[in-house]
Coordinates of C-alpha atoms in Angstrom, one line a residue:
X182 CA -69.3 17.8 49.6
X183 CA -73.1 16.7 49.0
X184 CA -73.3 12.9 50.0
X185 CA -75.1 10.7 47.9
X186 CA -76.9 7.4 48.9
X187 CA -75.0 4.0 47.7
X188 CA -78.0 2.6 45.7
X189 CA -77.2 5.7 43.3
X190 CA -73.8 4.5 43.0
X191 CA -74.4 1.0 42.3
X192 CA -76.9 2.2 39.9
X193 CA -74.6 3.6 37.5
X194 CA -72.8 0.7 37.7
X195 CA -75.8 -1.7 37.0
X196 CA -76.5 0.5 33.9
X197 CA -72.8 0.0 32.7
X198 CA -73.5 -3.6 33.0
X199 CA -77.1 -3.6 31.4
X200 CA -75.8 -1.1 28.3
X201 CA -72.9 -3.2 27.4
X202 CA -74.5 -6.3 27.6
X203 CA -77.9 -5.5 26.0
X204 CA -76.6 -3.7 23.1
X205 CA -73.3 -5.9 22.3
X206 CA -73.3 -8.9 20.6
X207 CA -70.2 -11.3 21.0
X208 CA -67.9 -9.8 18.8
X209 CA -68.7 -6.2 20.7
X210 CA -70.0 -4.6 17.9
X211 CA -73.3 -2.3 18.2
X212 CA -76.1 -2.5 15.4
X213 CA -75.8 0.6 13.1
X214 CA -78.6 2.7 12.8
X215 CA -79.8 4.0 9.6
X216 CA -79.6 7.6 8.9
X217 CA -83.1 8.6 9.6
X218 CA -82.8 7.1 13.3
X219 CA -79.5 9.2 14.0
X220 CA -81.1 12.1 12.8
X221 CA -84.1 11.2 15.1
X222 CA -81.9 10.6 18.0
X223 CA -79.8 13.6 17.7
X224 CA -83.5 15.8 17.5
X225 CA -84.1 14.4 20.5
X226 CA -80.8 15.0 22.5
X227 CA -79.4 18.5 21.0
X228 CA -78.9 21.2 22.8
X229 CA -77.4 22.3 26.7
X230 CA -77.6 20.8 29.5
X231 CA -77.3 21.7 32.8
X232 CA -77.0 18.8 35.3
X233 CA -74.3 17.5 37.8
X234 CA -71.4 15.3 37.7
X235 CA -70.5 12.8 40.8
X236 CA -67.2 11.6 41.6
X237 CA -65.2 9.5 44.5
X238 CA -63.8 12.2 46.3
X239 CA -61.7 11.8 49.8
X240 CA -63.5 14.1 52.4
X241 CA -61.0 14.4 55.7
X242 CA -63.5 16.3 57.8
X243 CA -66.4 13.2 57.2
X244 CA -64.6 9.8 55.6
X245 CA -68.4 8.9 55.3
X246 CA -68.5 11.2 52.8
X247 CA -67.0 9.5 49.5
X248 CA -68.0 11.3 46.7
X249 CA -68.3 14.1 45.6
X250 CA -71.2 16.4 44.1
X251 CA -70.8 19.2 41.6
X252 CA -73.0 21.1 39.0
X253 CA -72.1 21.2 35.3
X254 CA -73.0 21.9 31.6
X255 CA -72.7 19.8 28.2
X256 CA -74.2 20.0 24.8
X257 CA -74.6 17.6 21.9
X258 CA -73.6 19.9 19.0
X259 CA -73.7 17.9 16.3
X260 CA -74.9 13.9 16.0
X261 CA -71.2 13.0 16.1
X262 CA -70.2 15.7 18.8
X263 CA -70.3 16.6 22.7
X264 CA -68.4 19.3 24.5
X265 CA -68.4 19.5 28.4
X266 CA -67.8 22.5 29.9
X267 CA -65.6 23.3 33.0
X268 CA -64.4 19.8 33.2
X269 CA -62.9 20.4 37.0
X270 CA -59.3 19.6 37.2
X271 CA -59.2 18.7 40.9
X272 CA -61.1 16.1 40.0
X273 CA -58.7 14.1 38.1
X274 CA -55.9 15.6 40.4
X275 CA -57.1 13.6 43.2
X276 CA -57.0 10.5 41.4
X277 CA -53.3 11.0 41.6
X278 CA -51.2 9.0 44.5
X279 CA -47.8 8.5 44.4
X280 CA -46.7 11.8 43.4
X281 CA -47.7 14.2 46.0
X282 CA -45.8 17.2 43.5
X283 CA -47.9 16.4 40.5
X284 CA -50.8 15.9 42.3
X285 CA -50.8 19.6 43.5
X286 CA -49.6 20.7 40.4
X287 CA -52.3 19.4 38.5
X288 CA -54.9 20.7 40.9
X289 CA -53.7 24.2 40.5
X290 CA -54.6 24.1 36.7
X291 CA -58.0 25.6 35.6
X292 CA -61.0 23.9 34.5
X293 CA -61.1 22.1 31.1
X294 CA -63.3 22.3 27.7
X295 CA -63.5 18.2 27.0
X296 CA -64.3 17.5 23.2
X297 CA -66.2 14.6 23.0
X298 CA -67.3 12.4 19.8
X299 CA -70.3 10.5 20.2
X300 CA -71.8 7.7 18.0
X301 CA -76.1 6.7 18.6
X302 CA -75.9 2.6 19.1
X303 CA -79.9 2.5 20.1
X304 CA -82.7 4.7 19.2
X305 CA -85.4 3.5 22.3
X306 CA -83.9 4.3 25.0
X307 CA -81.9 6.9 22.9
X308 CA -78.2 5.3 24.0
X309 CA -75.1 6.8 22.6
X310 CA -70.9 5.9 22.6
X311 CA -68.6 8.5 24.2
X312 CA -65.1 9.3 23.0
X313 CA -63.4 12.4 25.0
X314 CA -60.4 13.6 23.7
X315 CA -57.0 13.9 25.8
X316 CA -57.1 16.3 28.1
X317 CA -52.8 17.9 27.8
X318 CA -51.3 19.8 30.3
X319 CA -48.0 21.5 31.0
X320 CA -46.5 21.5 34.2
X321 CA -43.6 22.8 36.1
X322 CA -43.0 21.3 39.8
X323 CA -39.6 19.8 41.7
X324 CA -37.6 22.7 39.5
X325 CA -38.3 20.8 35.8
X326 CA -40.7 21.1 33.1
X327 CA -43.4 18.4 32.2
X328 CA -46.4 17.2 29.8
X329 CA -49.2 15.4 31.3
X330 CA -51.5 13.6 29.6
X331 CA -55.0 12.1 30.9
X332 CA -56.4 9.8 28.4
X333 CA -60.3 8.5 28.5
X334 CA -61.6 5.2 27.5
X335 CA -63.3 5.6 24.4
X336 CA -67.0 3.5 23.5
X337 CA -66.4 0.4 26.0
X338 CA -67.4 2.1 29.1
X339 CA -68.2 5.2 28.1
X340 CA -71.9 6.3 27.3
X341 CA -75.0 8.3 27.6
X342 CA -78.5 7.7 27.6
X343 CA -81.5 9.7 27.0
X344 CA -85.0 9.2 28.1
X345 CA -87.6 12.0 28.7
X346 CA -90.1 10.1 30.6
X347 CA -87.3 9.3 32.6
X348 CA -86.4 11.2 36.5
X349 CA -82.9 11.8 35.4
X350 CA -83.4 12.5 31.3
X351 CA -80.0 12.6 30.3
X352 CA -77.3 9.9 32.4
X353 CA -73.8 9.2 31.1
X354 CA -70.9 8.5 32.4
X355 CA -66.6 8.5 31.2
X356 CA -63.9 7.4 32.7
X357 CA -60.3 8.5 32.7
X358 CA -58.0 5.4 32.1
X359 CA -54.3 6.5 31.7
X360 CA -52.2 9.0 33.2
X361 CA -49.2 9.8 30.6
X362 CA -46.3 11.5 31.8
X363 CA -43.4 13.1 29.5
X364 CA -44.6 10.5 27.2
X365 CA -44.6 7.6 30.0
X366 CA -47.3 5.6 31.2
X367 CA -47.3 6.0 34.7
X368 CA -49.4 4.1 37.9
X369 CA -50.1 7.2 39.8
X370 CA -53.5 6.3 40.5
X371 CA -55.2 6.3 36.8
X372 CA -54.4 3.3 35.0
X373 CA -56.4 0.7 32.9
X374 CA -56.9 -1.2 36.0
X375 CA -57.4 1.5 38.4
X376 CA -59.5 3.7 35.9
X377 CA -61.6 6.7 36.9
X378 CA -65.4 7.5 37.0
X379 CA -67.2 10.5 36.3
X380 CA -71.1 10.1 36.2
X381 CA -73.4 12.9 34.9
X382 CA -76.7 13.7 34.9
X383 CA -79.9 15.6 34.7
X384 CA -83.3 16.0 36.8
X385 CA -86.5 17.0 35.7

């Protein structure tokens, strides 16, 4: 695991605070740009990226050590689309407590291609709305057959931002809210009040 300093941490979290609030008003709607500023925003942003994705991660050889560091790739294809690449399984496998059988039966699956949509709320700083699609799997552990479905928050605290001037150009961040199983909610570990983050970015 690569360690990362707290102040990085809590800075993701400031920007959560400092997008929403900035750029909702009270009924939580965004401004809609006109065509020519999506088309502006999208010139701007399009195209791969290669950057890396932190996540709280349990280390048992250093519990000083409580995230976790990764490398990763995304690309805004179109000004209403985003795909990651390699999304990393384990990472959302150990979210999981509770069920020691899914957990390591999730972890065994390989990495995912997560659609995203994406909608531009602000054209300076370039600011955009995340939705990633469900990520399904199907499982067999304890003798039985079973569907697993992660679900992501969608617009609310999901986002990106772009900035070129800016030491890390490209910053977003999603987080996983609900862990479906067989068609059940379930609280092993991802829930709406429990939900996970994933934070991504770029440097220069």
């Amino acid at each position: 695991m690569k360690k990362i300093t707290f102040i990085a941490i809590v800075g993701c979290i400031m920007s959560a605070i400092s997008f929403t609030s900035c750029n909702s008003d009270s009924d939580n709607t965004y401004n809609e740009l006109t065509a020519a500023e999506i088309q502006q925003c999208f010139n701007a942003t399009r195209g791969t990226y290669n950057g890396k994705m932190i996540y709280a991660a349990e280390n048992k050889a250093n519990v000083a050590d409580k995230y976790d560091t990764i490398n990763i790739a995304w690309s805004i294809i179109t000004d209403s689309t985003m795909t990651i690449y390699d999304f990393p399984t384990k990472a959302l496998a150990e979210k999981i407590t509770g069920n020691d059988e899914l957990k390591k039966a999730l972890a065994s699956q390989p990495n995912q291609t997560l659609d995203c949509a994406i909608s531009y709320v602000n054209a300076t700083p370039i600011q955009f709305l995340v939705g990633p699609d469900n990520l399904t799997f199907d499982l067999n552990y304890g003798g039985q057959s079973h569907k697993v479905e992660i679900r992501f928050y969608w617009n609310a605290y999901s986002f990106g931002q772009y900035s070129s001037s800016s030491k890390n150009p490209m910053q977003m961040q999603i987080w996983a809210a609900m862990l479906k199983l067989d068609g059940n909610e379930t609280s092993y570990g991802i829930t709406t009040s429990n939900p996970a983050q994933f934070f991504f970015y770029t440097e220069k």
